Short mmCIF file of C-alpha atoms in Angstrom, two decimals:
data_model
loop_
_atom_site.label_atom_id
_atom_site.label_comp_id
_atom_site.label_asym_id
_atom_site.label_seq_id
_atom_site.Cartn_x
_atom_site.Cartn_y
_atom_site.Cartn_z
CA UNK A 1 45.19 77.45 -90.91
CA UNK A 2 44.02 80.96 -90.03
CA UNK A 3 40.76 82.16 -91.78
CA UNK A 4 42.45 85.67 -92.76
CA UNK A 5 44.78 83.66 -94.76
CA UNK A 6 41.62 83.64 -97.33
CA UNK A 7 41.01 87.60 -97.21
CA UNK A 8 40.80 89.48 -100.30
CA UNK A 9 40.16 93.32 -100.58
CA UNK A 10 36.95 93.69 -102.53
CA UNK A 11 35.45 97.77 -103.64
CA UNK A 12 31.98 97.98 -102.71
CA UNK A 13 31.10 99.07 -105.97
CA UNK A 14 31.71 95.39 -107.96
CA UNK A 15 29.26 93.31 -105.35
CA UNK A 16 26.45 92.91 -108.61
CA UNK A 17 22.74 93.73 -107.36
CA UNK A 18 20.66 92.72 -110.87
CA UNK A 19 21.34 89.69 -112.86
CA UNK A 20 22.29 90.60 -116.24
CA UNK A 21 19.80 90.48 -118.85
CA UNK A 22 21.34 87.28 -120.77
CA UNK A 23 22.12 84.90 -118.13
CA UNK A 24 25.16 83.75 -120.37
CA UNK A 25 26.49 86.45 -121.75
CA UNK A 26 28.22 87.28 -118.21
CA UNK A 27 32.09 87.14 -117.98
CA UNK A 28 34.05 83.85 -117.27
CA UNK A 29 37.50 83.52 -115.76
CA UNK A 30 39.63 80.48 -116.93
CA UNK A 31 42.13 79.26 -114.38
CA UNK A 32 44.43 76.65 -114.68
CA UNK A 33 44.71 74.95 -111.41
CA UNK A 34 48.01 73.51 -112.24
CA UNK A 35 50.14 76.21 -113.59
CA UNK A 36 47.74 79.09 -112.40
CA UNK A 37 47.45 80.68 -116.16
CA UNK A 38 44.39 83.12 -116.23
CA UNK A 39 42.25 83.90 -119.24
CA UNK A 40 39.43 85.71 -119.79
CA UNK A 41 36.49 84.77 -121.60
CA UNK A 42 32.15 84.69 -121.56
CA UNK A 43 30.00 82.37 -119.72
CA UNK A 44 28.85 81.24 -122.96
CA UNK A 45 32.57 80.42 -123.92
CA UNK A 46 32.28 77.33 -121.40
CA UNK A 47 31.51 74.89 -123.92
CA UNK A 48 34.86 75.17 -125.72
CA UNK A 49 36.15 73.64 -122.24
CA UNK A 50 34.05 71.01 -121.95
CA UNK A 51 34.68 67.61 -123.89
CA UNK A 52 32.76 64.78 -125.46
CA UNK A 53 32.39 62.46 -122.65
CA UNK A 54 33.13 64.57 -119.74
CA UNK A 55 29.80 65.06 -117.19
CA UNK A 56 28.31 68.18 -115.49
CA UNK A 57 26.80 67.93 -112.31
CA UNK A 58 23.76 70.32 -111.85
CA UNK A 59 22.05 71.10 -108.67
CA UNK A 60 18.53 70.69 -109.29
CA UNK A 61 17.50 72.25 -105.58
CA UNK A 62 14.52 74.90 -106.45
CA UNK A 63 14.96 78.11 -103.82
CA UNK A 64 11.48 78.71 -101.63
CA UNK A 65 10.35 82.18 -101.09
CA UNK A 66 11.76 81.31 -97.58
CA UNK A 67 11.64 84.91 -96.06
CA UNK A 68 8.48 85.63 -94.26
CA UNK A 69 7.53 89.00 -91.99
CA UNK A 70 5.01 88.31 -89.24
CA UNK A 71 4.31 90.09 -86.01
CA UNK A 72 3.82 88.39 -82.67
CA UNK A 73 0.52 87.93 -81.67
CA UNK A 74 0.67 89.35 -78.18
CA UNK A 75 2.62 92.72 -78.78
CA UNK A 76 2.58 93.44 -82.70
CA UNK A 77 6.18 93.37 -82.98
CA UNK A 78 7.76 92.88 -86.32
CA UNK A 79 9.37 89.83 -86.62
CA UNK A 80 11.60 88.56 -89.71
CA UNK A 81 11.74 84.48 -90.34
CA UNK A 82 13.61 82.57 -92.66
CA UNK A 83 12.67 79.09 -93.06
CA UNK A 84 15.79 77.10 -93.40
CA UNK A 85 15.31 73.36 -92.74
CA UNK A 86 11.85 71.39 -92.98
CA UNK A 87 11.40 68.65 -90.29
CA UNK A 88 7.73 67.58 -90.94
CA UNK A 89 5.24 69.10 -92.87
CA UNK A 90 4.12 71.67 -90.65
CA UNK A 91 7.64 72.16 -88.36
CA UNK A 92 10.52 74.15 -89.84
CA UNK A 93 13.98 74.89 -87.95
CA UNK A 94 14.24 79.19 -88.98
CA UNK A 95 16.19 81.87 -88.58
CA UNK A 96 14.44 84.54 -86.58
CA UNK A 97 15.20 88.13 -86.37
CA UNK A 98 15.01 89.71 -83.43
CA UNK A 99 15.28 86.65 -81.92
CA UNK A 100 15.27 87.58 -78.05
CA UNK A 101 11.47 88.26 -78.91
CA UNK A 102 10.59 84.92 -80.22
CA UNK A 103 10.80 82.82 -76.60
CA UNK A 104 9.40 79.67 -76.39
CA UNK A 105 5.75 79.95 -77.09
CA UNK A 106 5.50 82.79 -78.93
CA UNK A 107 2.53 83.35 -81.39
CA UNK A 108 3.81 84.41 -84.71
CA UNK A 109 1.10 85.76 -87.40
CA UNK A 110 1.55 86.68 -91.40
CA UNK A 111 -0.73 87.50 -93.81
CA UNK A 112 -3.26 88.89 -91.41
CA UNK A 113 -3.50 84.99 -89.36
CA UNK A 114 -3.26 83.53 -93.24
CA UNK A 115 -0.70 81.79 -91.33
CA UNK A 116 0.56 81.28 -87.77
CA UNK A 117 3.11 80.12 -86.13
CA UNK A 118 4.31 79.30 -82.68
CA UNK A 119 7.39 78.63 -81.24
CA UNK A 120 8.21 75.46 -79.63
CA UNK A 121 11.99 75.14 -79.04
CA UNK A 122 15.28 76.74 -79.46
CA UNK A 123 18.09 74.92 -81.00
CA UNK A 124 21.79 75.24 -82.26
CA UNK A 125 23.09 79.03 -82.98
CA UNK A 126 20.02 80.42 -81.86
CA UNK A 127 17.35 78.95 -84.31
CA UNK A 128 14.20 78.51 -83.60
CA UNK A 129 11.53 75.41 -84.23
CA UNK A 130 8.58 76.49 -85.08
CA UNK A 131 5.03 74.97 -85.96
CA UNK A 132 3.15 76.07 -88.16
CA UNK A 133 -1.31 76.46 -88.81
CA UNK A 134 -2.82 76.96 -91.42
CA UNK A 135 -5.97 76.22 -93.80
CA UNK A 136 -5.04 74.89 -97.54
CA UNK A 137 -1.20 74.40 -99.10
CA UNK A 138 1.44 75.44 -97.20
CA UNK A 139 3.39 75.77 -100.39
CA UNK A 140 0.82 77.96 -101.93
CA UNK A 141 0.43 79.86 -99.00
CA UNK A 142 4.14 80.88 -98.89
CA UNK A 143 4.70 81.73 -102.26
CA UNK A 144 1.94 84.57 -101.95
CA UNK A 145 2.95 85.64 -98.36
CA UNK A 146 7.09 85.14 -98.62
CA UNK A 147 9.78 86.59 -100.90
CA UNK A 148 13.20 85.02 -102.27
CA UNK A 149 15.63 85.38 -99.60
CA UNK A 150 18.16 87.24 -101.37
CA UNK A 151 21.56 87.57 -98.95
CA UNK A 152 22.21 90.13 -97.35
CA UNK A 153 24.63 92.05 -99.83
CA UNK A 154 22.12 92.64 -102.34
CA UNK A 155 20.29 96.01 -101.90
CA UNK A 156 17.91 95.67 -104.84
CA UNK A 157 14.85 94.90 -105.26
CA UNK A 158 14.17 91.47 -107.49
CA UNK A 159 11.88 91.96 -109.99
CA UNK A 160 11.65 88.47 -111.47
CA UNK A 161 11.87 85.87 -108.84
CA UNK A 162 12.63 83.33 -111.34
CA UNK A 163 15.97 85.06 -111.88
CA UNK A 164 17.14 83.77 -108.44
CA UNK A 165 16.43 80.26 -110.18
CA UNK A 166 18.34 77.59 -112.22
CA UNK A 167 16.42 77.20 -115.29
CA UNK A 168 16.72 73.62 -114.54
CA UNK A 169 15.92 73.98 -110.63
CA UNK A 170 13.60 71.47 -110.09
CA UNK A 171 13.00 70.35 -106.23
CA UNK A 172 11.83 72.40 -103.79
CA UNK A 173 13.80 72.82 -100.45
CA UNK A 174 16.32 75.87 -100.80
CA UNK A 175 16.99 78.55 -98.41
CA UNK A 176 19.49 80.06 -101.32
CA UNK A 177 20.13 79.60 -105.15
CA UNK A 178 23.22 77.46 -106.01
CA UNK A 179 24.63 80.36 -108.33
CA UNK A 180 26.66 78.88 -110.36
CA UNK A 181 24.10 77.58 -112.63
CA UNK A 182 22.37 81.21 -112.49
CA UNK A 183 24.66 81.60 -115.75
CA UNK A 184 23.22 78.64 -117.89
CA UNK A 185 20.25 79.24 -120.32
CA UNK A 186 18.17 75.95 -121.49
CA UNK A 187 19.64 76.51 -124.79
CA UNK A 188 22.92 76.37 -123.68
CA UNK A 189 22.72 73.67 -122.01
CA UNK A 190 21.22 71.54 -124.90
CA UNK A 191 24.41 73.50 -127.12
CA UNK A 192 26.58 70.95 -124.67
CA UNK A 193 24.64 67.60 -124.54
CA UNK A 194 24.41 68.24 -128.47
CA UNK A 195 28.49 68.36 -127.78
CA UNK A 196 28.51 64.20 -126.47
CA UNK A 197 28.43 66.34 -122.39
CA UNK A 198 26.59 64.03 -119.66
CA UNK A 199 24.23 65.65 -117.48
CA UNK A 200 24.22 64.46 -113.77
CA UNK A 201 21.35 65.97 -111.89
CA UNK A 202 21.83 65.48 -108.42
CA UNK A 203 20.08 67.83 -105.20
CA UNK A 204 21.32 69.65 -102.28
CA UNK A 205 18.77 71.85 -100.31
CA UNK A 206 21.16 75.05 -99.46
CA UNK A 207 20.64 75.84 -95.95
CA UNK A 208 22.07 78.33 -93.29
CA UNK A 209 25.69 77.94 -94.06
CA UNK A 210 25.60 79.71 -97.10
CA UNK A 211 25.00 82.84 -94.92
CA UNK A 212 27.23 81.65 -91.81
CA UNK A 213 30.86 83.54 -91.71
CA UNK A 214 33.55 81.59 -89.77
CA UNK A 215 33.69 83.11 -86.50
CA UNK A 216 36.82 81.42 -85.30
CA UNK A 217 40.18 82.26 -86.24
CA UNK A 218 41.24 78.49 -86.70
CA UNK A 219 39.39 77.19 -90.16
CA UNK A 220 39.45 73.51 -88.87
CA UNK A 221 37.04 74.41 -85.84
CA UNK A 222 34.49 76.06 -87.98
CA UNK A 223 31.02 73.44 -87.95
CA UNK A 224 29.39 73.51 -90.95
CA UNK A 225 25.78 73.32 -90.49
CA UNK A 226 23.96 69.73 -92.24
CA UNK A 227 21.77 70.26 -95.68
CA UNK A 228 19.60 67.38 -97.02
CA UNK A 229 21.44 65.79 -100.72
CA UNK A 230 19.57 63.14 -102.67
CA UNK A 231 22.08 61.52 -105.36
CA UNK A 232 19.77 59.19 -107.50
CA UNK A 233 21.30 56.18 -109.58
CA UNK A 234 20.99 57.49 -112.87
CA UNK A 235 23.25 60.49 -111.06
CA UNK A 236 25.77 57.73 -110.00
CA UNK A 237 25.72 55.94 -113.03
CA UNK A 238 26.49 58.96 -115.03
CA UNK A 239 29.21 59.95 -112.91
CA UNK A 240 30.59 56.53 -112.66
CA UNK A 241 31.26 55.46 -116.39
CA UNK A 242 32.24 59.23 -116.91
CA UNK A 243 35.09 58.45 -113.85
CA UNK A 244 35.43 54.59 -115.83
CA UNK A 245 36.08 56.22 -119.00
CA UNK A 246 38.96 59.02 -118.05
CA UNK A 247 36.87 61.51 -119.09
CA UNK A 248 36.30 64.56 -116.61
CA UNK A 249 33.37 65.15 -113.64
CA UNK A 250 32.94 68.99 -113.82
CA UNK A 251 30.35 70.47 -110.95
CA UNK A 252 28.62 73.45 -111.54
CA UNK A 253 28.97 75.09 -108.20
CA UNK A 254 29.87 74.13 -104.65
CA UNK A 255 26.79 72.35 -103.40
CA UNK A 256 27.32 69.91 -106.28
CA UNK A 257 30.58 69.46 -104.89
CA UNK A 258 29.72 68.95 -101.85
CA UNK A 259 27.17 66.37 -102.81
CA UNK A 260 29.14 64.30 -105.05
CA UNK A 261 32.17 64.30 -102.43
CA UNK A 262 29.98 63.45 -99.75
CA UNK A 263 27.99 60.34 -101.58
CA UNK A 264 31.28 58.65 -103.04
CA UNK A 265 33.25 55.77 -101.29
CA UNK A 266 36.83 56.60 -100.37
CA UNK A 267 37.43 55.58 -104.37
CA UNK A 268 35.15 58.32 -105.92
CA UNK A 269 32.61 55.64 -106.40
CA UNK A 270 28.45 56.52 -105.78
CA UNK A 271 25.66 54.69 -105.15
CA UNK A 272 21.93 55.73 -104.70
CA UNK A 273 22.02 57.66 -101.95
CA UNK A 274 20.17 60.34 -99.98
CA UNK A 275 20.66 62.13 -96.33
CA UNK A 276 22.31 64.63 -95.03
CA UNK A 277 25.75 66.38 -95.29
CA UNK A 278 28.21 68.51 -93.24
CA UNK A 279 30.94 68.33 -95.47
CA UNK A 280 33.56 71.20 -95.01
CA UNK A 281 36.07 71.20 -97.77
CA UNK A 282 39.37 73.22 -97.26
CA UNK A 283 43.26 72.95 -98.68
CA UNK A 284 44.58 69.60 -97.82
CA UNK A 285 41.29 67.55 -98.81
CA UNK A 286 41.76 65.33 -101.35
CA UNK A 287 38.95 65.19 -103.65
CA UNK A 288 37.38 61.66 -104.48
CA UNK A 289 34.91 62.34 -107.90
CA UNK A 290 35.64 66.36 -108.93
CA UNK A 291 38.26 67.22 -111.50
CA UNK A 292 36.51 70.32 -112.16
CA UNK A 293 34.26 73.03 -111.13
CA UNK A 294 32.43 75.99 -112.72
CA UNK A 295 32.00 78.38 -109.66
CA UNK A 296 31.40 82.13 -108.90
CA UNK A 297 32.83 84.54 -106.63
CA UNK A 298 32.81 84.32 -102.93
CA UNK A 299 32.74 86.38 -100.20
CA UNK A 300 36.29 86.93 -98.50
CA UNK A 301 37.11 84.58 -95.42
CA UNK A 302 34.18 82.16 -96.55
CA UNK A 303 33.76 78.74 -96.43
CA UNK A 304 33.39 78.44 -99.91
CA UNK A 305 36.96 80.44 -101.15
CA UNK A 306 38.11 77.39 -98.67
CA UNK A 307 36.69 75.40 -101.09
CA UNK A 308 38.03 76.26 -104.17
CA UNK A 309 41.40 76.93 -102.68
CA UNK A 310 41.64 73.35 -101.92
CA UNK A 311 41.08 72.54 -105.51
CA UNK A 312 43.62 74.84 -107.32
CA UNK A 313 45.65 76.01 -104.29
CA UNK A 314 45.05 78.70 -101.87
CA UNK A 315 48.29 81.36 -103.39
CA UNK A 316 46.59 80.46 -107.08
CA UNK A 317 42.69 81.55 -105.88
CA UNK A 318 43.78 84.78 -104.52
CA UNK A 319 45.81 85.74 -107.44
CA UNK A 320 43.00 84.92 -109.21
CA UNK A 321 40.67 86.57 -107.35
CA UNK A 322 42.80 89.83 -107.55
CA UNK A 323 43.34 89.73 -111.37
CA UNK A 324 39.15 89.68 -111.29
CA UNK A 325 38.90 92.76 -108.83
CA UNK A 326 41.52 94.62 -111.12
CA UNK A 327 39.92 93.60 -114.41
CA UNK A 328 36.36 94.77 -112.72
CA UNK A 329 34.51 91.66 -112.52
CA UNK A 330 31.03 91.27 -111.11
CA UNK A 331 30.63 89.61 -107.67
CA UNK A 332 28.76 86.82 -105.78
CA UNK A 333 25.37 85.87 -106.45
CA UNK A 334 24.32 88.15 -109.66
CA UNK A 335 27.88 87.84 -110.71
CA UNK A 336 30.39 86.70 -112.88
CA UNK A 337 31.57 82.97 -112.90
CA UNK A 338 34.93 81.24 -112.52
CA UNK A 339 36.20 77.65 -114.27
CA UNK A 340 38.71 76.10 -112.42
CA UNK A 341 40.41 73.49 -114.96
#
């Protein structure tokens, strides 16, 4: 399975770089993931698709203002950081840019020695370990010293951080928004429980994958790097007697996929669960507990157009993808959304 098989051409111009004023009121495309039929609707059309019964799974990970600039102590070089995986309260595994500059034992300052940091090991792909000092909160201390990390397509400024939020995000832990849910207002989402719609909150803390292309040209060697889920058991229990009843599981986005897929038995069934997840879905999985997902746009060759091509079918995705491009959809993050039925 070769990784240009899930290329798309993409113009420049459609990558969106400001979320749109009404989180709802962005566009939706319908596929059919049997017979491939396309239709075009608005986000806020996504309740005529969902039924009494059925149960959404929402990602209640909150994003961190994760991107910090410091300069090393000794030299006064700039140095970029993005905290991407806590492993005790003062030690983070982080992305460091440049990261020949940031040996072992470097001194890394921000806010003026607000904060410091030193460098104690070097791990997988390059990422660093580093400790961190400081006097007071850490968590109060990085929202007024760091700023969302926004990937790298997106040129813009954000004005309201918030907008890089689920209105329902919840738990703090996430190197990037799951942006699916970027389309649901509150009100919306009471519009569907008012409907007889389950809610399933689960979390998964999206780490350094989301911004890791597949370097190799065989899909099945690419390593997905681990993020932290938590499924709790009114989660299970909610997914459970929706699976019981025949009624539909619908995840809003891929890291709810991944989370349900990787806490169910081989028989779609969860329990209470909580660790950590490598989980790389691509065609020829069979999925255990989805039989539906509201998704948006993904960047060409990615892990996650892997994804949803293993749900409706590689040939079906790409059409799709193509009718969106022609039709001038909005892409990725601040973009338009996809329901794949």
């Amino acid at each position: 399975m070769d990784v240009k098989d899930f290329r798309y051409d993409l113009p420049q111009e459609l990558i969106a770089q400001d979320p749109l004023e009404d989180r709802s009121s962005s566009r939706l495309l319908v596929l059919d993931k049997d017979t491939g039929e396309i239709t075009h609707k608005h986000f806020y059309d996504i309740i005529d698709y969902l039924d009494e019964g059925d149960c959404l799974v929402l990602n209640e990970t909150k994003v961190i203002p994760a991107r910090l600039m410091g300069v090393k102590k000794d030299t006064g070089a700039v140095v970029e950081i993005l905290l991407l995986k806590r492993k005790s309260k003062t030690v983070w595994e982080c992305l460091v840019k440049p990261g020949k500059k940031c040996r072992v034992g470097a001194v890394i300052e921000f806010g003026e020695g607000l904060l410091t940091g030193t460098v104690s090991d070097i791990v997988e792909e390059g990422n660093r370990i580093i400790e961190f000092e400081f006097d007071g909160i850490f968590e109060e201390i990085l929202d007024k010293l760091g700023t969302m990390p926004l990937p790298p397509y997106i040129t813009h400024t954000l004005k309201d951080r918030n907008r890089y939020q689920t209105v329902y995000a919840k738990n703090d832990g996430s190197a990037a928004a799951p942006t699916a849910g970027l389309h649901f207002t509150k009100e919306l989402l009471k519009d569907i429980e008012d409907k007889g719609v389950k809610l399933a909150k689960v979390t998964l803390h999206v780490g350094l994958g989301t911004f890791r292309p597949v370097k190799v040209s065989d899909v099945r060697q690419h390593h997905m790097h681990s993020e932290f889920f938590q499924v709790s058991k009114e989660a299970a229990d909610i997914i459970n007697s929706t699976r019981a009843n025949g009624k539909r599981v619908i995840c809003v986005g891929t890291t709810s996929t991944r989370t349900v897929e990787s806490a169910s038995d081989d028989k779609g069934y969860l329990k209470e669960t909580s660790g950590w997840t490598d989980i790389f879905i691509y065609p020829g999985y069979k999925f255990k507990v989805l039989d539906a997902l509201i998704t948006n746009f993904h960047l060409p060759e990615s892990t996650l157009v892997m994804l949803v091509s293993a749900l409706a079918g590689r040939e079906k995705v790409l059409h799709a993808y193509e009718e969106a491009v022609k039709e001038k959809y909005r892409f990725f993050s601040f973009g338009d959304a996809m329901f794949i039925k």
